[in-house]
Short mmCIF file of C-alpha atoms in Angstrom, two decimals:
data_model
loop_
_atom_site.label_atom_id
_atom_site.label_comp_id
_atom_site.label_asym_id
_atom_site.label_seq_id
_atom_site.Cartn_x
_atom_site.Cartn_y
_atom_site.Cartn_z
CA UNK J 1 -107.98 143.75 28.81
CA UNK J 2 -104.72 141.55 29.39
CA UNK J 3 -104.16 140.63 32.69
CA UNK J 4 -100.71 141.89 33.75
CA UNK J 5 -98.78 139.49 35.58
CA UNK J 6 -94.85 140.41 37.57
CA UNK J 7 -92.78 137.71 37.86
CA UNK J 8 -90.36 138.32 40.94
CA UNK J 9 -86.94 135.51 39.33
CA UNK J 10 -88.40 135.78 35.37
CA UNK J 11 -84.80 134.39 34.21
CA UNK J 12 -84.41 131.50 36.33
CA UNK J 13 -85.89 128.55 35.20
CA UNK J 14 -88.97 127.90 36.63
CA UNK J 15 -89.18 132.17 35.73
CA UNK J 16 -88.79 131.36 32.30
CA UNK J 17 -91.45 128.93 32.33
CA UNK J 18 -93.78 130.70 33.88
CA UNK J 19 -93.51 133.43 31.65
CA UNK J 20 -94.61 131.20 28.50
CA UNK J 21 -97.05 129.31 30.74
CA UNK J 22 -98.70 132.88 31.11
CA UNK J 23 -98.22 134.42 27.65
CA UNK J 24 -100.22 131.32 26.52
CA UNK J 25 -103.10 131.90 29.09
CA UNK J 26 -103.05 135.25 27.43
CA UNK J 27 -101.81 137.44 30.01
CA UNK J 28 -99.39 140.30 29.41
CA UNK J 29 -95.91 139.01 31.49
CA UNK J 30 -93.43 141.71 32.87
CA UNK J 31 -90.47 140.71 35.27
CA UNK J 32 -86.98 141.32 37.28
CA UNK J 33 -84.91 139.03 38.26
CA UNK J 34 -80.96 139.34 40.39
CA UNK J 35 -79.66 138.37 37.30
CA UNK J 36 -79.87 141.56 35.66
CA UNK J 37 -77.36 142.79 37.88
CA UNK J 38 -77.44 145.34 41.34
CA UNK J 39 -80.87 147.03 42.39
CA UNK J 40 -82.97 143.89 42.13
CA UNK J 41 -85.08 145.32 45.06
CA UNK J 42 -85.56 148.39 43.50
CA UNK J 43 -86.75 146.34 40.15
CA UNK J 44 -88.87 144.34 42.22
CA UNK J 45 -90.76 147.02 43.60
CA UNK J 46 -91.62 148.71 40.20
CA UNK J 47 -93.05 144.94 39.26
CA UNK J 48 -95.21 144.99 42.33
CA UNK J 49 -96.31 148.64 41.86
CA UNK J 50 -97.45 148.24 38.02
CA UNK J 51 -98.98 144.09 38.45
CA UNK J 52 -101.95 143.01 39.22
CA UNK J 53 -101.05 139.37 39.81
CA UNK J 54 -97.29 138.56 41.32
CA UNK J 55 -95.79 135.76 41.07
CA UNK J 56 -92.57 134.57 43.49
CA UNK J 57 -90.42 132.53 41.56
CA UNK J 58 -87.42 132.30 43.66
CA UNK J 59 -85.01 129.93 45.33
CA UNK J 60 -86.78 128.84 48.81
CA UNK J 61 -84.07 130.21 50.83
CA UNK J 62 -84.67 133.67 49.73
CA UNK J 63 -88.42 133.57 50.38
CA UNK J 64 -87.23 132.56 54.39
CA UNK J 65 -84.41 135.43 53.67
CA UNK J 66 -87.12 137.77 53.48
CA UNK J 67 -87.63 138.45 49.44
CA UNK J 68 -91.59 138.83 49.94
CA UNK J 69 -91.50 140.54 53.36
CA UNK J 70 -89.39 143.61 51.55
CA UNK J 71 -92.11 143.83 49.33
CA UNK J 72 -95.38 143.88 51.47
CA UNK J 73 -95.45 147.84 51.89
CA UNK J 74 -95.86 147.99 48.02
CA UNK J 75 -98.85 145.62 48.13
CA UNK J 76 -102.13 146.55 47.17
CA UNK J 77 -105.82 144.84 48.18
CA UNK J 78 -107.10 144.65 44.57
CA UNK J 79 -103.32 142.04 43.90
CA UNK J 80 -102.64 138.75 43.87
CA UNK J 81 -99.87 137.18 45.06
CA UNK J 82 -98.87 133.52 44.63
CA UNK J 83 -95.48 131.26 45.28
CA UNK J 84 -94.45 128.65 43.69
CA UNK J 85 -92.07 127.26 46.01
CA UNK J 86 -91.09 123.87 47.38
CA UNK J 87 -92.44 124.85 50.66
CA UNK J 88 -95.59 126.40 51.77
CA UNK J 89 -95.82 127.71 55.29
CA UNK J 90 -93.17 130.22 55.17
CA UNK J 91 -93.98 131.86 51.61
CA UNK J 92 -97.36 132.27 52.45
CA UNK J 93 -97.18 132.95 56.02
CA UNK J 94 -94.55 135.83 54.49
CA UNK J 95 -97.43 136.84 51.61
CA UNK J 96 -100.28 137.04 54.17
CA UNK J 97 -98.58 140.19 55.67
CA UNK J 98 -99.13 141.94 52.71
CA UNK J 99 -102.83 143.31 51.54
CA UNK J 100 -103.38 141.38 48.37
CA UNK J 101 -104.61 137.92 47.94
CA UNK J 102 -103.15 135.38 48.65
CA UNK J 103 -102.50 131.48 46.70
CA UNK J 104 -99.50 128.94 47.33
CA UNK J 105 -98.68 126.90 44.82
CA UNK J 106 -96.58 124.26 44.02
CA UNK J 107 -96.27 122.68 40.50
CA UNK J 108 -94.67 118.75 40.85
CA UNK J 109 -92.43 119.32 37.80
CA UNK J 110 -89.27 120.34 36.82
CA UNK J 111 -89.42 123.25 34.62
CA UNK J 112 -87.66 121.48 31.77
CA UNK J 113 -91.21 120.26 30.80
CA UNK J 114 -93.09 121.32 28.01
CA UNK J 115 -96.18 122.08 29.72
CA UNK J 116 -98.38 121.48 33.29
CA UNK J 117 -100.65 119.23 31.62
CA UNK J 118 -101.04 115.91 33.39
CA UNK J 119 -98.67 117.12 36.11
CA UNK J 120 -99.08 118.00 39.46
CA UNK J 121 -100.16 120.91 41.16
CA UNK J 122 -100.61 121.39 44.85
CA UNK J 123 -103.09 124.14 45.62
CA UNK J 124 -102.86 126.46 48.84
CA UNK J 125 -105.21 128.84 48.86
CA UNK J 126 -105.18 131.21 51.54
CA UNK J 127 -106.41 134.43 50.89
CA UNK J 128 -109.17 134.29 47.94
CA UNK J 129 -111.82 136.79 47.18
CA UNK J 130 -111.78 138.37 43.94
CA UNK J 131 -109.44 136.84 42.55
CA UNK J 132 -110.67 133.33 43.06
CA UNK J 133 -112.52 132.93 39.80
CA UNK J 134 -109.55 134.03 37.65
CA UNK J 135 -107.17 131.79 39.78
CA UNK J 136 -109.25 128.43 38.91
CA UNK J 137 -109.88 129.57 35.43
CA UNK J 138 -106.42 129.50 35.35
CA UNK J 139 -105.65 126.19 36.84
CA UNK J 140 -107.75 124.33 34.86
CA UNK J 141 -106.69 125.68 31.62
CA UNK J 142 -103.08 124.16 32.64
CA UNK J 143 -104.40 120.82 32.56
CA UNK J 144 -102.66 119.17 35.54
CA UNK J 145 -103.90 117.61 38.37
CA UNK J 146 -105.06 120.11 41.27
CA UNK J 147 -104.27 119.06 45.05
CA UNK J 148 -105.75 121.16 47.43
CA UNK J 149 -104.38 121.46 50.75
CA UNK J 150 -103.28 123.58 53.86
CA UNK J 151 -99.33 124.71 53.89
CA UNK J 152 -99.10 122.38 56.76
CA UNK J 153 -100.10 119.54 55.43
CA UNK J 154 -98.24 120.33 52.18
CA UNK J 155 -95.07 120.83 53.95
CA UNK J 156 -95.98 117.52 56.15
CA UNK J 157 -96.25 115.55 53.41
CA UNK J 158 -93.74 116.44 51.13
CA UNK J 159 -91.11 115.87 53.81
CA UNK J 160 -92.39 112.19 52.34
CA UNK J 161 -92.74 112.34 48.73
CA UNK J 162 -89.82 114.76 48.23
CA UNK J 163 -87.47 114.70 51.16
CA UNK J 164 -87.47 111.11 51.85
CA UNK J 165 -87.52 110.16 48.46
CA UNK J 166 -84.35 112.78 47.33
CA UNK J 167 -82.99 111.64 50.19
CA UNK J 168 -82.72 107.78 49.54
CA UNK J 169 -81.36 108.62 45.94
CA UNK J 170 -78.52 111.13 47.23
CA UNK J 171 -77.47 108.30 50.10
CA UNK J 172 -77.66 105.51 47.05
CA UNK J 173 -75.77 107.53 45.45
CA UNK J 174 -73.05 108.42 47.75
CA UNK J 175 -73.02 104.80 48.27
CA UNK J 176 -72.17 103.99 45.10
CA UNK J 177 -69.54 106.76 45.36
CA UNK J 178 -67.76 106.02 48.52
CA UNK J 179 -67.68 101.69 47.23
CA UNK J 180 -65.57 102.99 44.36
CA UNK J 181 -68.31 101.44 41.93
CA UNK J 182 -67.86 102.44 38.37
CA UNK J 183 -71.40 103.34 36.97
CA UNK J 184 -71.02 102.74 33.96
CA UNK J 185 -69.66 99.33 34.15
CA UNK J 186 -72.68 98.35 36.70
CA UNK J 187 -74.83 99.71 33.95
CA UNK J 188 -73.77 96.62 32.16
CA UNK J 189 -74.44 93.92 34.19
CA UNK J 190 -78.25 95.29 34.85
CA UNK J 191 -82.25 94.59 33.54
CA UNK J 192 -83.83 97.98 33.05
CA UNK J 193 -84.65 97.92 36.78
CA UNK J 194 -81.04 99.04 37.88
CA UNK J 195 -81.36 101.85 34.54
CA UNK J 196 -84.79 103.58 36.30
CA UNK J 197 -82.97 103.93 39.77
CA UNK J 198 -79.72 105.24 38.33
CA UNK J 199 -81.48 107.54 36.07
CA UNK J 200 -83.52 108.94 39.44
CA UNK J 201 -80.60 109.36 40.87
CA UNK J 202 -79.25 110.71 37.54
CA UNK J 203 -82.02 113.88 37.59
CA UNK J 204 -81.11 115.05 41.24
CA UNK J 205 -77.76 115.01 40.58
CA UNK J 206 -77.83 116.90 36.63
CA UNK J 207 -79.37 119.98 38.74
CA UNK J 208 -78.30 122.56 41.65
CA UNK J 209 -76.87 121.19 44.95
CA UNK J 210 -78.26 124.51 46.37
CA UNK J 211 -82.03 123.85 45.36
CA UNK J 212 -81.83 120.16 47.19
CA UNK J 213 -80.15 121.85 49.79
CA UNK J 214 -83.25 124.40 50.57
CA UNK J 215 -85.63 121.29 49.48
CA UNK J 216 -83.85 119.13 52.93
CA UNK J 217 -83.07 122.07 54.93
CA UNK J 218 -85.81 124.27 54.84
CA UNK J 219 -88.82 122.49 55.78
CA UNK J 220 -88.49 121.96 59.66
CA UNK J 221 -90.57 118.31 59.19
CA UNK J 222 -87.66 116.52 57.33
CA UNK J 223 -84.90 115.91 60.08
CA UNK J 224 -87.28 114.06 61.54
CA UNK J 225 -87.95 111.81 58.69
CA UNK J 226 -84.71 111.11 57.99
CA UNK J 227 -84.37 110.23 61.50
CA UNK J 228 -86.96 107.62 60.97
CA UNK J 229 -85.31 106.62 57.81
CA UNK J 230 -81.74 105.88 59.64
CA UNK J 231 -83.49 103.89 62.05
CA UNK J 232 -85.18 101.96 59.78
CA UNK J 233 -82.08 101.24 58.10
CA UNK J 234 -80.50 100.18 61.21
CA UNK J 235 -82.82 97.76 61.45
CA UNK J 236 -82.03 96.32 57.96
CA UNK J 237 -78.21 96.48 58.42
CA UNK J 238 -79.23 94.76 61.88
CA UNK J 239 -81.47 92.01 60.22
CA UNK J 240 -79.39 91.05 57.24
CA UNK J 241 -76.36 90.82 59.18
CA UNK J 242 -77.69 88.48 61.43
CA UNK J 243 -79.76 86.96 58.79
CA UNK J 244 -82.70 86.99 60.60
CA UNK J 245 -84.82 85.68 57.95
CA UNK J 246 -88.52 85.56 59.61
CA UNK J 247 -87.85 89.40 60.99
CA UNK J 248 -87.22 90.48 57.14
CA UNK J 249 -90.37 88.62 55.90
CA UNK J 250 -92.33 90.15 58.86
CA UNK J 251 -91.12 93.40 58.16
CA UNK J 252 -91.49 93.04 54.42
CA UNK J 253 -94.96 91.53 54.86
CA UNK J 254 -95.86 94.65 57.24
CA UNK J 255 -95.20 97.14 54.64
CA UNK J 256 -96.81 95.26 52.27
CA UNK J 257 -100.15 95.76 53.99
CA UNK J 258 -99.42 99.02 54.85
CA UNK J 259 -99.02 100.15 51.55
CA UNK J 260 -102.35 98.16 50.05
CA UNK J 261 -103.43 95.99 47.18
CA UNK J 262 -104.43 98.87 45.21
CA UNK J 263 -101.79 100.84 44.87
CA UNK J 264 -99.20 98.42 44.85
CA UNK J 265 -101.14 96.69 41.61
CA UNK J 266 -100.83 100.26 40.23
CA UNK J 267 -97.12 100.86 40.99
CA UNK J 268 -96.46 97.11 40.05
CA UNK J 269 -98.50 98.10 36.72
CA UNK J 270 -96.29 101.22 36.16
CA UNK J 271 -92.98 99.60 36.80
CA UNK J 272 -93.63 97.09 34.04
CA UNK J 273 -94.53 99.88 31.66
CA UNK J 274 -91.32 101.86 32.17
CA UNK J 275 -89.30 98.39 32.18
CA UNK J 276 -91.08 97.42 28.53
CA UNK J 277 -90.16 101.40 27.46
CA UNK J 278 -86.81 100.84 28.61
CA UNK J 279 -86.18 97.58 26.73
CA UNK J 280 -87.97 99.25 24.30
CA UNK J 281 -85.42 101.51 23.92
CA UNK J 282 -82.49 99.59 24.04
CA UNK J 283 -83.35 97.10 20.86
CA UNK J 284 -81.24 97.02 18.41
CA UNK J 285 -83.01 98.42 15.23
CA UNK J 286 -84.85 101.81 16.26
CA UNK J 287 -85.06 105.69 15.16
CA UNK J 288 -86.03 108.76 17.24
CA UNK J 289 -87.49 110.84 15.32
CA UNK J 290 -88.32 115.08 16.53
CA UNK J 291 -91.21 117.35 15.68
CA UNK J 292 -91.72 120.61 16.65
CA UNK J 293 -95.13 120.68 16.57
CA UNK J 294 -97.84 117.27 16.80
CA UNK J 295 -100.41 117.95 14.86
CA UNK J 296 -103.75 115.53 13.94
CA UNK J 297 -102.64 112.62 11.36
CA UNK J 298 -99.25 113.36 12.10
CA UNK J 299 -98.49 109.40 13.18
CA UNK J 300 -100.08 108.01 10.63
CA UNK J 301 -98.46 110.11 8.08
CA UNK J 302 -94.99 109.12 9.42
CA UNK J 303 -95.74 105.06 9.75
CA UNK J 304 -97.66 105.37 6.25
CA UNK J 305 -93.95 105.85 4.83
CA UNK J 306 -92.52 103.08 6.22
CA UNK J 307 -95.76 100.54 5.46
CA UNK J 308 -95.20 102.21 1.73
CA UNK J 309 -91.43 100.61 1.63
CA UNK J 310 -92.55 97.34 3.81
CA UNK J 311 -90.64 97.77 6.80
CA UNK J 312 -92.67 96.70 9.58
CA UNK J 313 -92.57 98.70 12.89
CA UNK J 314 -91.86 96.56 16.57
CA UNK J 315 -92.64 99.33 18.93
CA UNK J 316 -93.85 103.10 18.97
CA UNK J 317 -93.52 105.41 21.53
CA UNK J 318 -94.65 109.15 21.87
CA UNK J 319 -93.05 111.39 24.62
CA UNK J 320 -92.90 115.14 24.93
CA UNK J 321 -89.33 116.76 24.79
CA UNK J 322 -88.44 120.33 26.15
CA UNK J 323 -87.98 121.41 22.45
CA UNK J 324 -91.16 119.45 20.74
CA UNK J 325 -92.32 115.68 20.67
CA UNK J 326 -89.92 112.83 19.93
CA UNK J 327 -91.49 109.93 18.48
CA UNK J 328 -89.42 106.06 19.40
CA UNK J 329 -89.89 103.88 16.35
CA UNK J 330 -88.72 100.17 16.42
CA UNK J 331 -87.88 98.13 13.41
CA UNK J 332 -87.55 94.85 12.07
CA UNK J 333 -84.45 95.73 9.93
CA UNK J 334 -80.97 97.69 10.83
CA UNK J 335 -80.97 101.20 10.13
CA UNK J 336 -78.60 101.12 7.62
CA UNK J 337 -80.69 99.09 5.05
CA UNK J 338 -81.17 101.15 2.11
CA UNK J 339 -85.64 100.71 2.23
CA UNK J 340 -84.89 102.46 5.83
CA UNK J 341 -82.90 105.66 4.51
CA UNK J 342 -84.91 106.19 1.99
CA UNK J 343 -87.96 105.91 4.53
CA UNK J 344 -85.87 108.53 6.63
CA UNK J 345 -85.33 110.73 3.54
CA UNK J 346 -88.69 111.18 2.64
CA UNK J 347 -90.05 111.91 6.24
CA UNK J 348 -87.40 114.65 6.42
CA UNK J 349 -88.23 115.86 2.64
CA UNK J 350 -91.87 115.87 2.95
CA UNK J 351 -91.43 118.44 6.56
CA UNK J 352 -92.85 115.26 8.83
CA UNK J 353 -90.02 115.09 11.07
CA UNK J 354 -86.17 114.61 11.78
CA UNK J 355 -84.16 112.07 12.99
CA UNK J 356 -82.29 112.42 16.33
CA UNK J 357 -78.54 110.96 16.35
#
């Protein structure tokens, strides 16, 4: 028997997501969502009454507005409840009041991507009993990479890797803004270094002002971060405009340490990855090709054609894409020579993939 799972927000876009993440897992997936126009409460309540696992997929500041708490009467011991907010202590403080079980989550991805595997998923669990089985099953069968922790700690810590971090590409950015700097132009003069921070600062800014809003305003550990942050900055403008060389080093030296050999040779490692992608993409013979489905042999299939007409390949690169897999192929020839479009041409014919423009 399918598991039936109520999605409270199934047409926003994390709702839409989860509602193929859970079809896949096999689970039968019924929902309401504001969207669909006045009475959402009363909607809501006929998904808690008929679920047996609900799911909160709703903007932050509704979950502190009270969107679980006018839902707790319906609850039942046998549910289970989970979140999937950006913060943790005041959804599940809110889903505790209920009687069902209780599991915060958090998935570290935007729901433009095509699945959870590989990504990040911070685990609260707060309330587990008979559920708990079904709820790792679950988890694992996503794939991603499970960090369990309390809601305090989550909310702690992502005041750091999501607060801070938004935070210092929103200030770059209204930098950038209020210096009258063209982006575009800057673009121009730049190594693919400059390219990875604009395009970080790109993402934030492509999606809803309100969701950053709840993501800095919500969780009561980020003023004093940023607080921290302006003082350290402070410091800098203080340093540099004195040019008080040996402070700088000292300071640079500290963090250095702080941060350790370890990681730093993996972020180092990383960086030089997405800088050789990013040149990578910017050479001047290349194709993107799109599938809609990878399947085994597919590769080879695809760079058997173009061995077939002797055009050798530079580069390849593989990435998922929100509507299939997109395949970056480099070449040692313009596009335009005829041995290429007839390469094209029979990839297309023969169903192997299309080319992106």
């Amino acid at each position: 028997m399918k598991t039936l799972v109520g999605i409270i927000g199934h047409k926003g876009k994390y709702g839409l997501f989860l509602q193929r993440l859970f079809a896949d897992y096999g689970c039968e997936v019924i929902g309401a969502d504001a969207q669909d126009g006045p009475g959402v409460d009363t909607r809501n309540r006929m998904i808690v009454d008929k679920a047996q696992v609900v799911v909160f997929s709703v903007p932050p500041r509704e979950v502190v507005d009270g969107a679980i708490a006018r839902l707790v009467d319906r609850s039942r011991p046998e549910q289970l409840w989970m979140d999937i907010t950006s913060i943790k202590v005041a959804p599940v403080s809110a889903m505790l009041a209920s009687r069902a079980e209780v599991l915060g989550l958090h998935p570290m991805c935007a729901p433009t991507s095509k699945s959870l595997r590989g990504q990040t998923i911070v685990v609260c669990p707060a309330r587990l009993n008979h559920w708990q089985s079904w709820a790792e099953d679950f988890l694992h069968w996503t794939g991603a990479k499970l960090k369990v922790c309390s809601p305090e700690e989550h909310d702690r810590t992502i005041a750091i890797v999501q607060g801070l971090v938004h935070a210092m590409q929103l200030t770059m950015a209204a930098t950038i803004r209020s210096l009258g700097q063209d982006v575009r132009e800057s673009l121009s003069f730049t190594s693919p270094v400059y390219r990875i921070a604009i395009s970080l600062i790109g993402r934030i800014l492509k999606q809803d002002a309100a969701l950053y809003a709840d993501i800095q305003m919500l969780n009561p550990n980020i003023p004093q971060v940023l607080s921290q942050a302006a003082i350290e900055l402070n410091k800098l403008l203080e340093t540099v405009g004195t040019h008080k060389q040996e402070v700088f080093a000292e300071q640079f030296v500290a963090s250095r340490d702080h941060f350790g050999r370890e990681e730093l040779d993996d972020a180092f490692h990383l960086f030089e990855e997405l800088n050789q992608l990013l040149a990578d993409r910017s050479s001047e013979h290349q194709v993107l090709l799109e599938v809609r489905e990878d399947k085994p042999g597919l590769l080879h299939a695809i760079t058997g054609v173009f061995a077939e007409r002797g055009i050798n390949l530079t580069h390849i690169h593989s990435f998922r894409a929100a509507d299939g897999y997109r395949f970056l192929l480099g070449l040692d020839r313009p596009r335009e020579k005829i041995a290429v479009q007839l390469a094209l041409g029979q990839i297309a014919e023969c169903g192997l993939a299309n080319e992106v423009k």
